[in-house]
C-alpha cells in the first residue's frame, strides 16, 4: 500500500511558475513508476508527465513539453513537477500516481495503482 500526498498548488498568473510535490509513504517508492495527471472542470483526466523508477527516463504530454519537468528523489520518497510558463489552460486539479506496471514509463491512467487526492492549480490570464 502506498499513500500519496500532493502539495504546492495555488493561484498564479499566466507566465508564472509552480512546483508541485508528491510525498509517498512506505519503503518501496523506488519500485514504482510515478506520474502526474490533471483534470480540468468538465474535461476528462489527462496524462501530464511520468518518470521511471530510477528517474532516468521521463515522458511528457505534448501540451506541456518544454514547460514542465518531472523529477524524483527516491531518498525522500518524493516526486516533483516543476511547471513553468503556465497558461490558463493548465488550470486543473493535479494528481500524482504510482504504478507497479512492467514498463519503463507509462502514460495510461489504468496502469497506475495508487493516487493522491490532488492539488488545485489555477492560472489567471
CSV table of N, CA and C in Angstrom, one decimal:
chain,number,residue,atom,x,y,z
A,1,UNK,N,0.8,-1.2,0.0
A,1,UNK,CA,0.0,0.0,0.0
A,1,UNK,C,0.9,1.2,0.0
A,2,UNK,N,0.5,2.2,-0.8
A,2,UNK,CA,1.3,3.5,-0.9
A,2,UNK,C,0.3,4.6,-0.8
A,3,UNK,N,0.6,5.5,0.1
A,3,UNK,CA,-0.2,6.7,0.2
A,3,UNK,C,0.5,7.9,-0.4
A,4,UNK,N,-0.2,8.7,-1.2
A,4,UNK,CA,0.4,9.8,-1.9
A,4,UNK,C,-0.3,11.1,-1.5
A,5,UNK,N,0.6,12.1,-1.2
A,5,UNK,CA,0.0,13.4,-0.7
A,5,UNK,C,0.7,14.5,-1.6
A,6,UNK,N,-0.1,15.2,-2.3
A,6,UNK,CA,0.4,16.3,-3.2
A,6,UNK,C,0.3,17.6,-2.4
A,7,UNK,N,1.2,18.5,-2.8
A,7,UNK,CA,1.2,19.9,-2.3
A,7,UNK,C,1.9,20.8,-3.3
A,8,UNK,N,1.7,22.1,-3.1
A,8,UNK,CA,2.3,23.1,-3.9
A,8,UNK,C,1.4,23.8,-4.9
A,9,UNK,N,0.2,23.4,-5.0
A,9,UNK,CA,-0.7,24.0,-5.9
A,9,UNK,C,-1.1,25.4,-5.4
A,10,UNK,N,-1.8,26.2,-6.3
A,10,UNK,CA,-2.2,27.5,-5.9
A,10,UNK,C,-2.6,28.3,-7.1
A,11,UNK,N,-2.7,29.6,-6.9
A,11,UNK,CA,-3.1,30.6,-7.9
A,11,UNK,C,-1.9,31.3,-8.4
A,12,UNK,N,-1.7,31.4,-9.7
A,12,UNK,CA,-0.6,32.0,-10.3
A,12,UNK,C,-1.0,32.7,-11.6
A,13,UNK,N,-0.3,33.8,-11.9
A,13,UNK,CA,-0.6,34.5,-13.2
A,13,UNK,C,0.0,33.7,-14.4
A,14,UNK,N,-0.6,33.9,-15.5
A,14,UNK,CA,-0.1,33.3,-16.7
A,14,UNK,C,1.4,33.8,-16.9
A,15,UNK,N,2.2,32.8,-17.3
A,15,UNK,CA,3.6,33.0,-17.4
A,15,UNK,C,4.4,32.7,-16.2
A,16,UNK,N,3.7,32.5,-15.1
A,16,UNK,CA,4.4,32.2,-13.8
A,16,UNK,C,4.8,30.7,-13.7
A,17,UNK,N,5.3,30.4,-12.5
A,17,UNK,CA,5.7,29.0,-12.2
A,17,UNK,C,5.2,28.5,-10.9
A,18,UNK,N,5.1,27.2,-10.8
A,18,UNK,CA,4.8,26.5,-9.6
A,18,UNK,C,5.5,25.2,-9.6
A,19,UNK,N,5.8,24.7,-8.4
A,19,UNK,CA,6.4,23.4,-8.2
A,19,UNK,C,5.5,22.5,-7.3
A,20,UNK,N,5.0,21.5,-7.9
A,20,UNK,CA,4.2,20.5,-7.2
A,20,UNK,C,5.1,19.4,-6.6
A,21,UNK,N,4.7,19.0,-5.4
A,21,UNK,CA,5.4,17.9,-4.8
A,21,UNK,C,4.4,16.8,-4.4
A,22,UNK,N,4.9,15.6,-4.4
A,22,UNK,CA,4.1,14.4,-4.1
A,22,UNK,C,4.9,13.5,-3.2
A,23,UNK,N,4.5,13.5,-1.9
A,23,UNK,CA,5.2,12.7,-0.9
A,23,UNK,C,4.5,11.3,-0.8
A,24,UNK,N,5.3,10.2,-0.8
A,24,UNK,CA,4.8,8.9,-0.7
A,24,UNK,C,5.2,8.2,0.6
A,25,UNK,N,4.3,7.4,1.1
A,25,UNK,CA,4.6,6.7,2.3
A,25,UNK,C,5.2,5.3,1.9
A,26,UNK,N,5.8,4.6,2.8
A,26,UNK,CA,6.3,3.3,2.5
A,26,UNK,C,7.8,3.3,2.1
A,27,UNK,N,8.4,2.1,2.1
A,27,UNK,CA,9.8,1.9,1.8
A,27,UNK,C,10.0,1.4,0.4
A,28,UNK,N,9.0,1.4,-0.5
A,28,UNK,CA,9.2,0.8,-1.8
A,28,UNK,C,9.0,1.8,-2.9
A,29,UNK,N,9.1,3.1,-2.5
A,29,UNK,CA,8.9,4.2,-3.5
A,29,UNK,C,9.7,4.0,-4.8
A,30,UNK,N,10.9,3.6,-4.7
A,30,UNK,CA,11.7,3.4,-5.9
A,30,UNK,C,11.3,2.3,-6.8
A,31,UNK,N,10.4,1.5,-6.4
A,31,UNK,CA,9.9,0.4,-7.2
A,31,UNK,C,8.7,0.8,-8.1
A,32,UNK,N,8.3,2.0,-8.0
A,32,UNK,CA,7.1,2.5,-8.7
A,32,UNK,C,7.5,3.5,-9.8
A,33,UNK,N,6.8,3.4,-10.9
A,33,UNK,CA,6.8,4.4,-11.9
A,33,UNK,C,5.9,5.5,-11.3
A,34,UNK,N,6.3,6.8,-11.4
A,34,UNK,CA,5.5,7.9,-10.9
A,34,UNK,C,5.0,8.7,-12.0
A,35,UNK,N,3.7,9.2,-11.9
A,35,UNK,CA,3.2,10.0,-12.9
A,35,UNK,C,2.3,11.2,-12.4
A,36,UNK,N,2.1,12.2,-13.2
A,36,UNK,CA,1.2,13.3,-12.9
A,36,UNK,C,0.1,13.3,-13.9
A,37,UNK,N,-1.1,13.5,-13.5
A,37,UNK,CA,-2.2,13.6,-14.3
A,37,UNK,C,-3.0,14.9,-13.9
A,38,UNK,N,-3.9,15.4,-14.7
A,38,UNK,CA,-4.7,16.5,-14.4
A,38,UNK,C,-6.1,16.4,-14.9
A,39,UNK,N,-7.0,17.1,-14.2
A,39,UNK,CA,-8.4,17.1,-14.7
A,39,UNK,C,-9.0,18.5,-14.5
A,40,UNK,N,-9.4,19.1,-15.6
A,40,UNK,CA,-10.0,20.4,-15.6
A,40,UNK,C,-11.5,20.2,-15.5
A,41,UNK,N,-12.2,21.2,-15.0
A,41,UNK,CA,-13.7,21.1,-14.9
A,41,UNK,C,-14.3,20.8,-16.2
A,42,UNK,N,-15.2,19.8,-16.2
A,42,UNK,CA,-15.9,19.4,-17.4
A,42,UNK,C,-15.1,18.6,-18.4
A,43,UNK,N,-13.8,18.3,-18.1
A,43,UNK,CA,-13.0,17.6,-19.0
A,43,UNK,C,-12.5,16.2,-18.4
A,44,UNK,N,-12.1,15.3,-19.3
A,44,UNK,CA,-11.6,14.1,-18.8
A,44,UNK,C,-10.2,14.2,-18.2
A,45,UNK,N,-9.8,13.3,-17.4
A,45,UNK,CA,-8.4,13.3,-16.8
A,45,UNK,C,-7.4,13.1,-17.9
A,46,UNK,N,-6.3,13.8,-17.9
A,46,UNK,CA,-5.3,13.6,-18.9
A,46,UNK,C,-3.9,13.5,-18.3
A,47,UNK,N,-3.1,12.7,-19.0
A,47,UNK,CA,-1.8,12.5,-18.7
A,47,UNK,C,-0.9,13.7,-18.8
A,48,UNK,N,0.0,14.0,-17.9
A,48,UNK,CA,0.8,15.2,-17.9
A,48,UNK,C,2.3,14.7,-18.1
A,49,UNK,N,2.8,13.9,-17.2
A,49,UNK,CA,4.2,13.5,-17.2
A,49,UNK,C,4.4,12.2,-16.4
A,50,UNK,N,5.5,11.5,-16.7
A,50,UNK,CA,5.8,10.3,-16.0
A,50,UNK,C,7.3,10.1,-15.9
A,51,UNK,N,7.7,9.4,-14.9
A,51,UNK,CA,9.2,9.2,-14.7
A,51,UNK,C,9.4,7.8,-14.3
A,52,UNK,N,10.5,7.2,-14.8
A,52,UNK,CA,10.8,5.8,-14.5
A,52,UNK,C,11.3,5.7,-13.0
A,53,UNK,N,11.4,4.4,-12.6
A,53,UNK,CA,11.8,4.1,-11.2
A,53,UNK,C,13.1,4.7,-10.8
A,54,UNK,N,14.1,4.7,-11.7
A,54,UNK,CA,15.4,5.3,-11.4
A,54,UNK,C,15.4,6.8,-11.6
A,55,UNK,N,14.5,7.3,-12.3
A,55,UNK,CA,14.5,8.7,-12.7
A,55,UNK,C,15.2,9.0,-14.0
A,56,UNK,N,15.7,8.0,-14.6
A,56,UNK,CA,16.5,8.2,-15.8
A,56,UNK,C,15.7,8.4,-17.1
A,57,UNK,N,14.4,8.0,-17.0
A,57,UNK,CA,13.5,8.2,-18.2
A,57,UNK,C,12.3,9.0,-17.8
A,58,UNK,N,12.0,10.0,-18.7
A,58,UNK,CA,10.8,10.8,-18.5
A,58,UNK,C,10.0,10.9,-19.8
A,59,UNK,N,8.7,11.2,-19.6
A,59,UNK,CA,7.8,11.3,-20.8
A,59,UNK,C,6.8,12.4,-20.5
A,60,UNK,N,6.5,13.2,-21.5
A,60,UNK,CA,5.6,14.3,-21.3
A,60,UNK,C,4.5,14.3,-22.3
A,61,UNK,N,3.3,14.9,-21.9
A,61,UNK,CA,2.3,15.2,-22.9
A,61,UNK,C,2.8,16.3,-23.8
A,62,UNK,N,2.4,16.3,-25.0
A,62,UNK,CA,2.8,17.4,-26.0
A,62,UNK,C,2.4,18.8,-25.5
A,63,UNK,N,1.3,18.9,-24.7
A,63,UNK,CA,0.8,20.2,-24.3
A,63,UNK,C,1.7,20.8,-23.2
A,64,UNK,N,2.6,20.0,-22.6
A,64,UNK,CA,3.4,20.6,-21.5
A,64,UNK,C,4.9,20.4,-21.8
A,65,UNK,N,5.2,19.8,-22.9
A,65,UNK,CA,6.6,19.5,-23.2
A,65,UNK,C,7.4,20.8,-23.4
A,66,UNK,N,8.6,20.9,-22.8
A,66,UNK,CA,9.3,22.1,-22.8
A,66,UNK,C,9.0,23.2,-21.7
A,67,UNK,N,7.9,22.9,-21.1
A,67,UNK,CA,7.5,23.9,-20.0
A,67,UNK,C,7.5,23.2,-18.6
A,68,UNK,N,7.1,21.9,-18.6
A,68,UNK,CA,7.1,21.2,-17.3
A,68,UNK,C,8.3,20.2,-17.2
A,69,UNK,N,8.7,19.9,-16.0
A,69,UNK,CA,9.7,19.0,-15.8
A,69,UNK,C,9.4,18.1,-14.6
A,70,UNK,N,9.4,16.8,-14.8
A,70,UNK,CA,9.2,15.9,-13.7
A,70,UNK,C,10.5,15.3,-13.2
A,71,UNK,N,10.6,15.2,-11.9
A,71,UNK,CA,11.8,14.6,-11.2
A,71,UNK,C,11.4,13.9,-10.0
A,72,UNK,N,12.3,13.1,-9.5
A,72,UNK,CA,12.1,12.3,-8.2
A,72,UNK,C,13.3,12.2,-7.4
A,73,UNK,N,13.1,12.1,-6.1
A,73,UNK,CA,14.1,11.9,-5.1
A,73,UNK,C,13.8,10.7,-4.3
A,74,UNK,N,14.3,9.6,-4.7
A,74,UNK,CA,14.0,8.3,-4.1
A,74,UNK,C,14.4,8.2,-2.6
A,75,UNK,N,15.4,9.0,-2.2
A,75,UNK,CA,15.8,9.0,-0.8
A,75,UNK,C,14.7,9.8,0.0
A,76,UNK,N,14.0,10.7,-0.6
A,76,UNK,CA,13.0,11.4,0.1
A,76,UNK,C,11.6,10.9,-0.2
A,77,UNK,N,11.4,9.9,-1.0
A,77,UNK,CA,10.1,9.3,-1.4
A,77,UNK,C,9.2,10.4,-2.0
A,78,UNK,N,9.8,11.2,-2.8
A,78,UNK,CA,9.0,12.4,-3.3
A,78,UNK,C,9.2,12.5,-4.8
A,79,UNK,N,8.2,12.9,-5.5
A,79,UNK,CA,8.2,13.2,-6.9
A,79,UNK,C,7.8,14.6,-7.1
A,80,UNK,N,8.4,15.3,-8.0
A,80,UNK,CA,8.1,16.8,-8.2
A,80,UNK,C,7.6,17.0,-9.7
A,81,UNK,N,6.9,18.1,-9.8
A,81,UNK,CA,6.5,18.6,-11.1
A,81,UNK,C,6.8,20.1,-11.1
A,82,UNK,N,7.8,20.5,-11.8
A,82,UNK,CA,8.2,21.9,-12.0
A,82,UNK,C,7.4,22.4,-13.2
A,83,UNK,N,6.6,23.4,-13.0
A,83,UNK,CA,5.7,23.9,-14.1
A,83,UNK,C,6.1,25.4,-14.3
A,84,UNK,N,6.6,25.7,-15.5
A,84,UNK,CA,7.0,27.0,-15.9
A,84,UNK,C,6.1,27.5,-17.1
A,85,UNK,N,6.2,28.8,-17.3
A,85,UNK,CA,5.4,29.4,-18.4
A,85,UNK,C,3.9,28.9,-18.4
A,86,UNK,N,3.3,29.0,-17.3
A,86,UNK,CA,2.0,28.4,-17.1
A,86,UNK,C,1.0,29.2,-17.9
A,87,UNK,N,0.0,28.5,-18.4
A,87,UNK,CA,-1.1,29.1,-19.2
A,87,UNK,C,-2.4,28.9,-18.6
A,88,UNK,N,-3.4,29.7,-18.9
A,88,UNK,CA,-4.7,29.5,-18.3
A,88,UNK,C,-5.3,28.1,-18.5
A,89,UNK,N,-4.9,27.5,-19.7
A,89,UNK,CA,-5.4,26.1,-20.0
A,89,UNK,C,-4.7,25.0,-19.1
A,90,UNK,N,-3.7,25.4,-18.3
A,90,UNK,CA,-3.1,24.5,-17.4
A,90,UNK,C,-3.9,24.4,-16.1
A,91,UNK,N,-4.9,25.2,-15.9
A,91,UNK,CA,-5.8,25.2,-14.7
A,91,UNK,C,-6.5,23.8,-14.6
A,92,UNK,N,-6.3,23.2,-13.5
A,92,UNK,CA,-6.8,21.8,-13.3
A,92,UNK,C,-6.5,21.4,-11.9
A,93,UNK,N,-7.1,20.3,-11.5
A,93,UNK,CA,-6.6,19.5,-10.3
A,93,UNK,C,-5.5,18.6,-10.8
A,94,UNK,N,-4.4,18.6,-10.1
A,94,UNK,CA,-3.3,17.8,-10.5
A,94,UNK,C,-3.1,16.6,-9.5
A,95,UNK,N,-3.0,15.4,-10.0
A,95,UNK,CA,-2.9,14.2,-9.1
A,95,UNK,C,-1.6,13.5,-9.5
A,96,UNK,N,-0.9,13.1,-8.4
A,96,UNK,CA,0.2,12.2,-8.7
A,96,UNK,C,-0.3,10.7,-8.5
A,97,UNK,N,0.5,9.8,-9.1
A,97,UNK,CA,0.0,8.4,-9.1
A,97,UNK,C,1.3,7.5,-9.2
A,98,UNK,N,1.1,6.3,-8.7
A,98,UNK,CA,2.2,5.3,-8.6
A,98,UNK,C,1.8,4.1,-9.3
A,99,UNK,N,2.7,3.5,-10.2
A,99,UNK,CA,2.4,2.3,-10.9
A,99,UNK,C,3.4,1.2,-10.7
A,100,UNK,N,2.9,0.0,-10.5
A,100,UNK,CA,3.8,-1.2,-10.5
A,100,UNK,C,4.0,-1.8,-11.8
A,101,UNK,N,3.4,-1.2,-12.9
A,101,UNK,CA,3.4,-1.8,-14.2
A,101,UNK,C,4.8,-2.2,-14.7
A,102,UNK,N,4.8,-3.3,-15.5
A,102,UNK,CA,6.1,-3.8,-16.0
A,102,UNK,C,6.6,-3.0,-17.2
A,103,UNK,N,6.7,-1.7,-17.1
A,103,UNK,CA,7.1,-0.8,-18.2
A,103,UNK,C,8.2,0.1,-17.6
A,104,UNK,N,8.9,0.8,-18.5
A,104,UNK,CA,9.8,1.8,-18.0
A,104,UNK,C,9.1,3.1,-17.6
A,105,UNK,N,8.2,3.5,-18.4
A,105,UNK,CA,7.2,4.6,-18.0
A,105,UNK,C,5.9,4.2,-18.7
A,106,UNK,N,4.8,4.8,-18.2
A,106,UNK,CA,3.5,4.6,-18.8
A,106,UNK,C,2.7,5.8,-18.7
A,107,UNK,N,1.9,6.1,-19.7
A,107,UNK,CA,1.0,7.2,-19.8
A,107,UNK,C,-0.4,6.9,-19.5
A,108,UNK,N,-0.7,5.6,-19.3
A,108,UNK,CA,-2.1,5.1,-19.2
A,108,UNK,C,-2.5,5.2,-17.7
A,109,UNK,N,-3.6,5.9,-17.5
A,109,UNK,CA,-4.1,6.0,-16.1
A,109,UNK,C,-4.4,4.7,-15.5
A,110,UNK,N,-4.9,3.8,-16.4
A,110,UNK,CA,-5.3,2.5,-15.9
A,110,UNK,C,-4.1,1.6,-15.4
A,111,UNK,N,-2.9,2.0,-15.7
A,111,UNK,CA,-1.7,1.3,-15.3
A,111,UNK,C,-1.3,1.7,-13.9
A,112,UNK,N,-1.9,2.8,-13.4
A,112,UNK,CA,-1.5,3.3,-12.1
A,112,UNK,C,-2.3,2.7,-10.9
A,113,UNK,N,-1.7,2.3,-9.9
A,113,UNK,CA,-2.3,1.6,-8.8
A,113,UNK,C,-2.8,2.5,-7.6
A,114,UNK,N,-2.0,3.5,-7.4
A,114,UNK,CA,-2.3,4.4,-6.3
A,114,UNK,C,-2.3,5.9,-6.7
A,115,UNK,N,-3.2,6.6,-6.1
A,115,UNK,CA,-3.5,8.0,-6.5
A,115,UNK,C,-3.5,8.9,-5.3
A,116,UNK,N,-3.0,10.1,-5.4
A,116,UNK,CA,-3.2,11.1,-4.4
A,116,UNK,C,-4.5,11.8,-4.5
A,117,UNK,N,-4.8,12.7,-3.5
A,117,UNK,CA,-6.1,13.4,-3.5
A,117,UNK,C,-6.1,14.5,-4.5
A,118,UNK,N,-5.0,15.0,-4.8
A,118,UNK,CA,-5.0,16.1,-5.8
A,118,UNK,C,-4.7,17.5,-5.2
A,119,UNK,N,-4.1,18.4,-6.0
A,119,UNK,CA,-3.9,19.7,-5.6
A,119,UNK,C,-4.3,20.7,-6.7
A,120,UNK,N,-5.0,21.7,-6.4
A,120,UNK,CA,-5.6,22.6,-7.4
A,120,UNK,C,-4.5,23.6,-7.9
A,121,UNK,N,-4.5,23.7,-9.2
A,121,UNK,CA,-3.6,24.7,-9.8
A,121,UNK,C,-4.5,25.6,-10.7
A,122,UNK,N,-4.5,26.9,-10.4
A,122,UNK,CA,-5.3,27.9,-11.1
A,122,UNK,C,-4.4,28.9,-11.7
A,123,UNK,N,-4.5,29.1,-13.0
A,123,UNK,CA,-3.7,30.1,-13.8
A,123,UNK,C,-4.6,31.2,-14.3
A,124,UNK,N,-4.4,32.4,-13.8
A,124,UNK,CA,-5.2,33.5,-14.3
A,124,UNK,C,-4.6,34.2,-15.5
A,125,UNK,N,-5.4,34.7,-16.3
A,125,UNK,CA,-4.9,35.4,-17.5
A,125,UNK,C,-4.7,36.9,-17.3
